[in-house]
Amino acid sequence: MDSKHAPSPVTADRLMRLLALTLIVSVMNATMFNVALPRISLEFSLSPSKASWVITAYIVVYAIGTVTYGKLADRYSLRNLLTFGLPMLAFGSLIGLMAGAFWMLVLARVLQAMGASVVTAASMLIPVRYYPLAARGRALGMTATGIALGTAAGPIISGIVTSVASWRLLFLLPLLALIALPFFRRELDGAAGTKRPTDVWGGLLLGGSIAALLLALTNSSLMLLAAGLLLTALFGLRIRFAREPFIQLALLGNTRFSFALLITGLSSCAVFGIPFLVPLLLGNVNGLSPLHTGLAMLPAAVLSALLGRRGGTLADKYGIGVLFYTAALLFASGFVLLSWTAGSSPGLIACFLIFGSVGQTFTQIALSHTLSGTLTAEQTGVGMGLYSLVSFIAGAASTALIGRTLDFGASGRWLNPLHGGGAGLVYSNLFLALAALVSLTAILYAVFAAMSRRASRRAGAESPAG
């Protein structure tokens, strides 16, 4: 815990509860419009690809915003960043509420993402800055609870609102985040970070590369992929030769941090698989409406929220490794069970989804806890921003690959001998592949743990006490 940010435990817990409530609104804002896309397409006479810009524009700006706010948090106080971000979220929501043309709707989503991404950055930084390592799991469990509740409530509220009223009313909900602003300003300190200059060109190159790569994934464009790789190469040159680079070379040279980012990326491919694949299975194969799909996924999300804090406490009491391996076991078991039942009773799918959903929540707590432990106080802002960024890019790659696989349909053989084939075949194979991916991350985490033990022994041998 940084000595600059050392409130009393009561103040820190109060701050985390406030952050969890704000996260519910932020996450709901990210997920609600998926359900509303058919109504938006109909009103503005849009093709599916054009309508998807409501989602794509938000994801791209949100991903850039998380790492940018993380970097800015090394220089400016979180209180001031939230004072900028939350009103920006509200401003974008007001534009969306009055949008009479599609370009206004896309602009509204861009402004919303510019504001909402500060909440994600804060959810990574406040547990790291305000809690010691031994108590950090409980704090991260609170953020996981907010994320799980927002994920559960978003599709359900969107389904109800779009069924009985206008999709524009969805823009009213993010305005609630403004209520939290005076409380954040009261609880957060105003201490600024270092006064080093901000590498604007480095930030622009990083933002451009993120945008190009995410758009390449969502639009299957080789030209955008080439542009993204070129901008990434230029960014690499920039941080190598700039006096004060956007990302310090020492951070990227941190082997444990880089290896933890690799595990994060692979895990995120599986984490994003559940909210993308399960609704498609329930809608396309089981024939459920968006509202009933949300209700089927509700028990898993609620249990994940209830157990999120318990998972964080487990990490504090028994170690992060115990939580991660527990998460991997639940996560992989959930995918195997979903592979077995894909296309069968929605009730069975809803029950087995609980294993995967709780495993997903525990995985996110364990990885953010693990990665924060590899960073110095000066590196937490941009380091945790990179954690969020890698999660977004890996998730986008995963959903794009899953979508392409679904496009090929159910032709071919099934990989799970317990599944009988039929309409759910391709989903069964995908769930089994995700279970294998989770198993791989568990193996890599064991390698990471061995690396950490060796580093600790070397540090002990080199210390004067050693």
Coordinates of C-alpha atoms in Angstrom, one line a residue:
M1 CA 0.0 0.0 0.0
D2 CA 1.3 3.4 -1.0
S3 CA 2.0 5.6 2.1
K4 CA 0.4 8.5 0.3
H5 CA -2.9 6.7 0.3
A6 CA -3.4 5.4 3.8
P7 CA -6.9 6.0 5.1
S8 CA -8.4 4.1 8.0
P9 CA -9.8 0.7 7.3
V10 CA -13.3 2.0 7.9
T11 CA -12.8 4.7 5.3
A12 CA -11.2 2.3 2.8
D13 CA -14.2 -0.2 3.2
R14 CA -16.7 2.7 2.7
L15 CA -14.8 3.7 -0.4
M16 CA -14.9 0.2 -1.8
R17 CA -18.7 -0.2 -1.2
L18 CA -19.2 3.1 -3.0
L19 CA -17.0 1.9 -5.9
A20 CA -18.9 -1.4 -6.1
L21 CA -22.2 0.4 -6.5
T22 CA -20.7 2.7 -9.2
L23 CA -19.3 -0.4 -11.0
I24 CA -22.8 -1.9 -11.1
V25 CA -24.0 1.1 -13.1
S26 CA -20.9 1.2 -15.3
V27 CA -21.0 -2.5 -16.2
M28 CA -24.8 -2.3 -16.9
N29 CA -24.1 0.5 -19.3
A30 CA -21.6 -1.6 -21.2
T31 CA -24.0 -4.6 -21.5
M32 CA -27.5 -3.2 -21.9
F33 CA -27.2 -2.0 -25.5
N34 CA -26.4 -5.5 -26.8
V35 CA -30.0 -6.5 -26.1
A36 CA -31.3 -3.2 -27.7
L37 CA -29.5 -3.5 -31.0
P38 CA -32.4 -5.1 -32.9
R39 CA -34.7 -2.1 -31.9
I40 CA -31.9 0.4 -32.8
S41 CA -31.4 -1.2 -36.2
L42 CA -35.1 -1.1 -36.9
E43 CA -35.5 2.6 -35.9
F44 CA -32.5 3.9 -38.0
S45 CA -32.9 1.3 -40.8
L46 CA -29.4 -0.1 -40.2
S47 CA -27.6 -3.3 -41.3
P48 CA -26.4 -5.5 -38.5
S49 CA -22.8 -4.5 -39.2
K50 CA -23.5 -0.8 -39.1
A51 CA -25.6 -1.1 -35.9
S52 CA -22.8 -3.0 -34.2
W53 CA -20.9 0.3 -34.1
V54 CA -23.0 1.1 -31.0
I55 CA -21.0 -1.7 -29.3
T56 CA -17.7 -1.5 -31.2
A57 CA -17.2 2.3 -30.7
Y58 CA -17.8 1.8 -26.9
I59 CA -15.4 -1.1 -26.6
V60 CA -12.6 0.6 -28.5
V61 CA -12.8 3.9 -26.5
Y62 CA -13.3 2.0 -23.2
A63 CA -10.2 -0.1 -23.8
I64 CA -8.1 3.0 -24.6
G65 CA -9.6 4.9 -21.7
T66 CA -8.7 2.3 -19.0
V67 CA -4.9 2.4 -19.8
T68 CA -5.0 6.2 -20.3
Y69 CA -6.6 6.8 -16.9
G70 CA -4.2 4.4 -15.4
K71 CA -1.3 6.3 -16.7
L72 CA -2.8 9.7 -15.7
A73 CA -3.4 8.3 -12.2
D74 CA 0.4 8.2 -11.8
R75 CA 0.4 12.0 -12.1
Y76 CA -3.1 13.2 -11.1
S77 CA -5.3 12.3 -8.2
L78 CA -8.1 9.7 -8.6
R79 CA -10.5 12.3 -7.1
N80 CA -9.9 14.7 -10.0
L81 CA -10.0 12.0 -12.6
L82 CA -13.4 10.8 -11.4
T83 CA -14.5 14.4 -11.3
F84 CA -13.8 14.5 -15.0
G85 CA -15.0 11.1 -16.0
L86 CA -18.4 10.7 -14.3
P87 CA -19.8 14.0 -15.7
M88 CA -18.5 12.9 -19.1
L89 CA -20.5 9.7 -18.7
A90 CA -23.6 11.7 -17.8
F91 CA -23.0 14.1 -20.7
G92 CA -22.8 11.3 -23.2
S93 CA -26.0 9.8 -21.7
L94 CA -27.9 13.0 -22.2
I95 CA -26.8 13.1 -25.9
G96 CA -27.9 9.5 -26.3
L97 CA -31.3 10.3 -24.7
M98 CA -31.9 13.0 -27.4
A99 CA -30.2 11.2 -30.3
G100 CA -32.2 11.8 -33.5
A101 CA -29.6 10.4 -35.9
F102 CA -27.4 7.4 -35.8
W103 CA -24.2 9.5 -35.7
M104 CA -25.4 11.1 -32.5
L105 CA -26.0 7.7 -30.9
V106 CA -22.4 6.6 -31.8
L107 CA -21.1 9.9 -30.4
A108 CA -23.0 9.4 -27.2
R109 CA -21.5 5.9 -26.8
V110 CA -18.0 7.3 -27.4
L111 CA -18.5 10.0 -24.7
Q112 CA -20.0 7.4 -22.4
A113 CA -16.9 5.2 -22.8
M114 CA -14.6 8.1 -22.2
G115 CA -16.3 8.7 -18.9
A116 CA -17.1 5.2 -17.8
S117 CA -13.5 3.9 -18.3
V118 CA -12.4 5.9 -15.3
V119 CA -14.5 3.7 -13.1
T120 CA -12.7 0.6 -14.3
A121 CA -9.3 2.3 -13.7
A122 CA -10.4 3.2 -10.2
S123 CA -11.6 -0.3 -9.5
M124 CA -8.1 -1.6 -10.2
L125 CA -6.2 1.2 -8.4
I126 CA -8.2 1.8 -5.2
P127 CA -7.7 -1.8 -3.8
V128 CA -4.0 -1.6 -4.6
R129 CA -3.4 1.9 -3.2
Y130 CA -5.7 1.8 -0.2
Y131 CA -5.2 -1.8 1.0
P132 CA -2.1 -3.7 2.1
L133 CA -1.3 -6.9 0.1
A134 CA -2.6 -9.1 2.9
A135 CA -6.1 -7.5 2.8
R136 CA -6.3 -6.8 -0.9
G137 CA -8.2 -9.9 -1.8
R138 CA -11.3 -8.8 0.2
A139 CA -11.2 -5.4 -1.5
L140 CA -11.0 -7.0 -5.0
G141 CA -13.8 -9.3 -4.0
M142 CA -16.0 -6.2 -3.5
T143 CA -15.3 -5.0 -7.0
A144 CA -16.0 -8.4 -8.4
T145 CA -19.4 -8.3 -6.6
G146 CA -20.2 -5.0 -8.4
I147 CA -19.2 -6.4 -11.8
A148 CA -21.2 -9.6 -11.3
L149 CA -24.3 -7.7 -10.3
G150 CA -24.0 -5.3 -13.2
T151 CA -23.5 -8.2 -15.6
A152 CA -26.6 -9.9 -14.3
A153 CA -28.9 -6.9 -14.2
G154 CA -27.9 -5.3 -17.5
P155 CA -29.6 -7.7 -19.9
I156 CA -32.6 -8.1 -17.7
I157 CA -33.3 -4.4 -17.3
S158 CA -32.6 -3.8 -21.0
G159 CA -35.0 -6.6 -22.0
I160 CA -37.8 -5.1 -19.8
V161 CA -37.2 -1.5 -21.0
T162 CA -37.0 -2.3 -24.7
S163 CA -40.1 -4.5 -24.4
V164 CA -42.3 -1.9 -22.8
A165 CA -40.8 1.4 -23.7
S166 CA -38.1 3.1 -25.9
W167 CA -34.5 1.9 -25.9
R168 CA -33.5 5.6 -25.4
L169 CA -34.6 5.3 -21.7
L170 CA -31.5 3.1 -21.2
F171 CA -29.5 6.3 -21.2
L172 CA -31.2 7.4 -18.0
L173 CA -29.5 4.7 -15.9
P174 CA -25.8 5.9 -16.2
L175 CA -26.9 9.3 -14.8
L176 CA -27.2 7.6 -11.5
A177 CA -23.3 7.5 -11.4
L178 CA -23.3 11.2 -10.8
I179 CA -24.8 10.7 -7.4
A180 CA -21.6 9.0 -6.3
L181 CA -19.3 11.9 -7.3
P182 CA -19.6 14.0 -4.1
F183 CA -19.0 10.9 -2.0
F184 CA -15.9 10.0 -4.0
R185 CA -14.6 13.6 -3.6
R186 CA -15.2 13.3 0.2
E187 CA -13.6 9.9 0.7
L188 CA -10.6 10.1 -1.8
D189 CA -7.6 12.1 -1.0
G190 CA -6.4 14.8 -3.4
A191 CA -2.8 13.8 -3.4
A192 CA -1.3 13.9 -6.9
G193 CA 1.4 11.6 -8.1
T194 CA 4.7 12.4 -9.7
K195 CA 5.1 15.5 -11.8
R196 CA 6.8 13.8 -14.7
P197 CA 5.7 15.0 -18.1
T198 CA 3.1 12.9 -19.9
D199 CA 4.3 11.3 -23.2
V200 CA 1.4 12.5 -25.4
W201 CA 2.9 11.1 -28.6
G202 CA 3.4 7.7 -26.9
G203 CA -0.2 7.8 -25.7
L204 CA -1.5 8.6 -29.2
L205 CA 0.5 5.8 -30.8
L206 CA -0.7 3.3 -28.1
G207 CA -4.3 4.5 -28.5
G208 CA -4.1 4.2 -32.3
S209 CA -2.7 0.7 -32.1
I210 CA -5.4 -0.4 -29.7
A211 CA -8.2 1.1 -31.9
A212 CA -6.8 -0.5 -35.1
L213 CA -6.2 -3.9 -33.5
L214 CA -9.7 -4.0 -31.9
L215 CA -11.4 -2.9 -35.1
A216 CA -9.4 -5.4 -37.1
L217 CA -10.7 -8.2 -34.8
T218 CA -14.3 -7.0 -34.9
N219 CA -14.3 -6.3 -38.7
S220 CA -11.9 -9.1 -39.8
S221 CA -9.8 -6.5 -41.7
L222 CA -6.3 -7.4 -42.7
M223 CA -5.6 -3.7 -43.5
L224 CA -6.6 -2.6 -40.0
L225 CA -4.5 -5.5 -38.6
A226 CA -1.4 -4.2 -40.6
A227 CA -2.1 -0.7 -39.4
G228 CA -2.3 -1.9 -35.8
L229 CA 0.9 -3.8 -36.0
L230 CA 2.7 -0.9 -37.6
L231 CA 1.5 1.5 -34.9
T232 CA 2.5 -1.0 -32.2
A233 CA 6.0 -1.2 -33.7
L234 CA 6.2 2.7 -33.7
F235 CA 5.0 2.7 -30.1
G236 CA 7.8 0.2 -29.2
L237 CA 10.3 2.6 -30.8
R238 CA 8.8 5.5 -29.0
I239 CA 9.1 4.0 -25.5
R240 CA 12.6 2.9 -26.2
F241 CA 13.9 6.4 -27.1
A242 CA 11.6 8.8 -25.3
R243 CA 13.0 10.5 -22.2
E244 CA 9.8 9.9 -20.3
P245 CA 7.9 7.1 -22.2
F246 CA 4.2 6.4 -21.8
I247 CA 5.2 3.0 -20.4
Q248 CA 8.5 2.6 -18.7
L249 CA 10.8 0.0 -20.1
A250 CA 11.5 -1.2 -16.6
L251 CA 7.9 -2.3 -16.3
L252 CA 7.9 -4.3 -19.6
G253 CA 11.3 -5.8 -18.5
N254 CA 9.6 -7.1 -15.3
T255 CA 9.5 -10.8 -16.1
R256 CA 6.9 -11.7 -13.5
F257 CA 4.6 -8.8 -14.6
S258 CA 4.9 -9.8 -18.3
F259 CA 4.3 -13.5 -17.5
A260 CA 1.2 -12.5 -15.4
L261 CA 0.0 -10.5 -18.3
L262 CA 0.3 -13.6 -20.6
I263 CA -1.8 -15.6 -18.1
T264 CA -4.3 -12.7 -17.9
G265 CA -4.7 -12.7 -21.7
L266 CA -5.3 -16.4 -22.0
S267 CA -7.7 -16.4 -19.0
S268 CA -9.6 -13.4 -20.5
C269 CA -10.3 -15.5 -23.6
A270 CA -12.2 -17.9 -21.4
V271 CA -13.7 -15.2 -19.2
F272 CA -15.3 -13.4 -22.2
G273 CA -16.5 -16.8 -23.5
I274 CA -19.3 -17.1 -21.0
P275 CA -21.2 -13.8 -21.5
F276 CA -20.8 -14.1 -25.3
L277 CA -21.4 -17.8 -25.9
V278 CA -24.1 -18.7 -23.3
P279 CA -26.7 -16.1 -24.5
L280 CA -26.2 -17.3 -28.1
L281 CA -26.7 -20.9 -27.0
L282 CA -29.9 -20.1 -25.1
G283 CA -31.3 -17.8 -27.8
N284 CA -30.3 -19.7 -31.0
V285 CA -30.6 -23.3 -29.9
N286 CA -33.0 -23.2 -27.0
G287 CA -35.1 -20.4 -28.5
L288 CA -35.3 -18.2 -25.4
S289 CA -36.2 -14.5 -25.7
P290 CA -33.6 -12.0 -24.5
L291 CA -35.5 -11.4 -21.3
H292 CA -35.7 -15.2 -20.5
T293 CA -32.1 -15.6 -21.4
G294 CA -31.2 -13.0 -18.9
L295 CA -33.4 -14.6 -16.3
A296 CA -31.7 -18.0 -17.0
M297 CA -28.3 -16.5 -16.4
L298 CA -29.4 -14.6 -13.3
P299 CA -28.8 -17.3 -10.6
A300 CA -25.2 -17.8 -11.7
A301 CA -24.5 -14.1 -11.6
V302 CA -26.2 -13.5 -8.2
L303 CA -24.2 -16.4 -6.7
S304 CA -21.0 -15.0 -8.2
A305 CA -21.8 -11.7 -6.6
L306 CA -22.5 -13.2 -3.2
L307 CA -19.4 -15.3 -3.3
G308 CA -17.1 -12.7 -4.7
R309 CA -16.1 -11.2 -1.4
R310 CA -15.7 -14.7 0.0
G311 CA -13.2 -15.5 -2.8
G312 CA -11.2 -12.4 -1.9
T313 CA -11.1 -13.5 1.7
L314 CA -9.9 -16.9 0.6
A315 CA -7.0 -15.3 -1.1
D316 CA -6.1 -13.2 1.9
K317 CA -6.3 -16.2 4.3
Y318 CA -4.8 -19.1 2.3
G319 CA -2.9 -17.3 -0.5
I320 CA -3.6 -16.2 -4.1
G321 CA -2.6 -19.6 -5.5
V322 CA -5.3 -21.4 -3.6
L323 CA -7.9 -19.0 -5.0
F324 CA -6.6 -19.3 -8.5
Y325 CA -6.5 -23.1 -8.6
T326 CA -10.0 -23.2 -7.0
A327 CA -11.2 -20.8 -9.7
A328 CA -9.6 -22.9 -12.4
L329 CA -11.2 -26.1 -11.1
L330 CA -14.7 -24.5 -11.0
F331 CA -14.2 -22.7 -14.3
A332 CA -13.0 -25.8 -16.2
S333 CA -15.7 -28.0 -14.6
G334 CA -18.4 -25.5 -15.6
F335 CA -17.2 -25.5 -19.2
V336 CA -17.1 -29.4 -19.3
L337 CA -20.6 -29.6 -17.9
L338 CA -21.9 -27.0 -20.4
S339 CA -20.2 -28.9 -23.2
W340 CA -22.1 -32.0 -22.0
T341 CA -25.5 -30.2 -21.8
A342 CA -25.3 -27.7 -24.7
G343 CA -28.6 -27.8 -26.5
S344 CA -30.5 -29.6 -23.7
S345 CA -32.7 -28.2 -20.9
P346 CA -32.2 -24.5 -20.2
G347 CA -32.6 -25.4 -16.5
L348 CA -29.6 -27.7 -16.6
I349 CA -27.6 -25.1 -18.4
A350 CA -28.5 -22.5 -15.8
C351 CA -27.4 -24.8 -13.0
F352 CA -24.1 -25.7 -14.6
L353 CA -23.4 -22.1 -15.5
I354 CA -23.0 -21.4 -11.8
F355 CA -19.7 -23.3 -11.7
G356 CA -18.3 -21.4 -14.6
S357 CA -19.6 -18.0 -13.4
V358 CA -18.2 -18.4 -9.9
G359 CA -14.9 -19.6 -11.4
Q360 CA -14.9 -16.6 -13.7
T361 CA -15.3 -14.2 -10.8
F362 CA -12.6 -15.9 -8.7
T363 CA -10.2 -15.9 -11.7
Q364 CA -10.6 -12.2 -12.1
I365 CA -9.9 -11.6 -8.4
A366 CA -6.9 -13.9 -8.3
L367 CA -5.3 -12.4 -11.5
S368 CA -5.7 -8.8 -10.5
H369 CA -4.3 -9.6 -7.0
T370 CA -1.4 -11.5 -8.6
L371 CA -0.5 -8.8 -11.0
S372 CA -0.7 -6.0 -8.5
G373 CA 1.8 -7.9 -6.4
T374 CA 4.4 -7.6 -9.2
L375 CA 4.3 -3.8 -9.3
T376 CA 6.0 -1.1 -7.4
A377 CA 3.9 1.8 -6.1
E378 CA 5.1 4.0 -9.0
Q379 CA 4.0 1.4 -11.5
T380 CA 0.5 0.6 -10.3
G381 CA -1.3 3.2 -12.4
V382 CA -0.1 2.2 -15.9
G383 CA 0.5 -1.4 -14.8
M384 CA -3.1 -2.1 -13.8
G385 CA -4.2 -0.1 -16.9
L386 CA -2.3 -2.6 -19.0
Y387 CA -4.0 -5.4 -17.1
S388 CA -7.4 -4.1 -18.2
L389 CA -6.1 -3.4 -21.7
V390 CA -4.8 -6.9 -22.2
S391 CA -8.1 -8.3 -20.9
F392 CA -10.1 -6.3 -23.4
I393 CA -7.9 -7.2 -26.4
A394 CA -7.9 -10.9 -25.5
G395 CA -11.6 -10.8 -24.9
A396 CA -12.2 -9.2 -28.3
A397 CA -10.0 -11.8 -30.0
S398 CA -11.8 -14.6 -28.2
T399 CA -15.3 -13.4 -29.2
A400 CA -14.2 -12.8 -32.8
L401 CA -12.8 -16.4 -33.0
I402 CA -15.8 -17.9 -31.3
G403 CA -18.1 -15.9 -33.7
R404 CA -16.2 -17.2 -36.7
T405 CA -16.4 -20.8 -35.4
L406 CA -20.1 -20.4 -35.0
D407 CA -20.4 -19.1 -38.5
F408 CA -19.1 -22.5 -39.8
G409 CA -22.1 -24.2 -38.1
A410 CA -22.3 -27.6 -36.6
S411 CA -20.7 -29.6 -39.4
G412 CA -18.0 -32.0 -38.3
R413 CA -17.6 -34.4 -35.4
W414 CA -18.2 -33.7 -31.7
L415 CA -15.2 -33.6 -29.3
N416 CA -17.1 -34.5 -26.2
P417 CA -18.2 -38.2 -26.3
L418 CA -20.9 -37.4 -23.7
H419 CA -22.7 -35.0 -26.0
G420 CA -25.1 -36.5 -28.4
G421 CA -24.6 -34.0 -31.3
G422 CA -27.5 -32.1 -32.8
A423 CA -28.1 -28.4 -32.7
G424 CA -25.8 -27.7 -29.8
L425 CA -22.8 -29.5 -31.3
V426 CA -20.6 -26.5 -32.2
Y427 CA -21.3 -25.0 -28.8
S428 CA -20.3 -28.2 -27.1
N429 CA -17.0 -28.2 -28.9
L430 CA -16.3 -24.6 -28.1
F431 CA -17.1 -25.1 -24.4
L432 CA -14.7 -28.1 -24.3
A433 CA -12.0 -26.0 -26.0
L434 CA -12.4 -23.3 -23.4
A435 CA -12.1 -25.9 -20.6
A436 CA -8.7 -26.9 -22.2
L437 CA -7.7 -23.3 -22.2
V438 CA -8.5 -22.9 -18.5
S439 CA -6.4 -26.0 -17.8
L440 CA -3.5 -24.4 -19.7
T441 CA -3.7 -21.2 -17.6
A442 CA -3.5 -23.4 -14.4
I443 CA -0.3 -24.9 -15.7
L444 CA 1.2 -21.5 -16.6
Y445 CA 0.2 -20.2 -13.2
A446 CA 2.1 -23.0 -11.5
V447 CA 5.2 -21.9 -13.6
F448 CA 4.6 -18.3 -12.5
A449 CA 4.4 -19.4 -8.8
A450 CA 7.7 -21.3 -9.2
M451 CA 9.3 -18.2 -10.8
S452 CA 8.0 -16.1 -7.8
R453 CA 9.5 -18.5 -5.3
R454 CA 12.9 -18.4 -7.0
A455 CA 12.8 -14.6 -7.1
S456 CA 12.0 -14.5 -3.4
R457 CA 14.8 -16.8 -2.5
R458 CA 17.3 -14.8 -4.5
A459 CA 16.1 -11.6 -2.9
G460 CA 16.5 -13.2 0.6
A461 CA 20.0 -14.4 -0.3
E462 CA 21.0 -10.9 -1.5
S463 CA 19.6 -9.0 1.5
P464 CA 21.9 -8.1 4.5
A465 CA 19.9 -10.4 6.7
G466 CA 20.6 -13.3 4.3

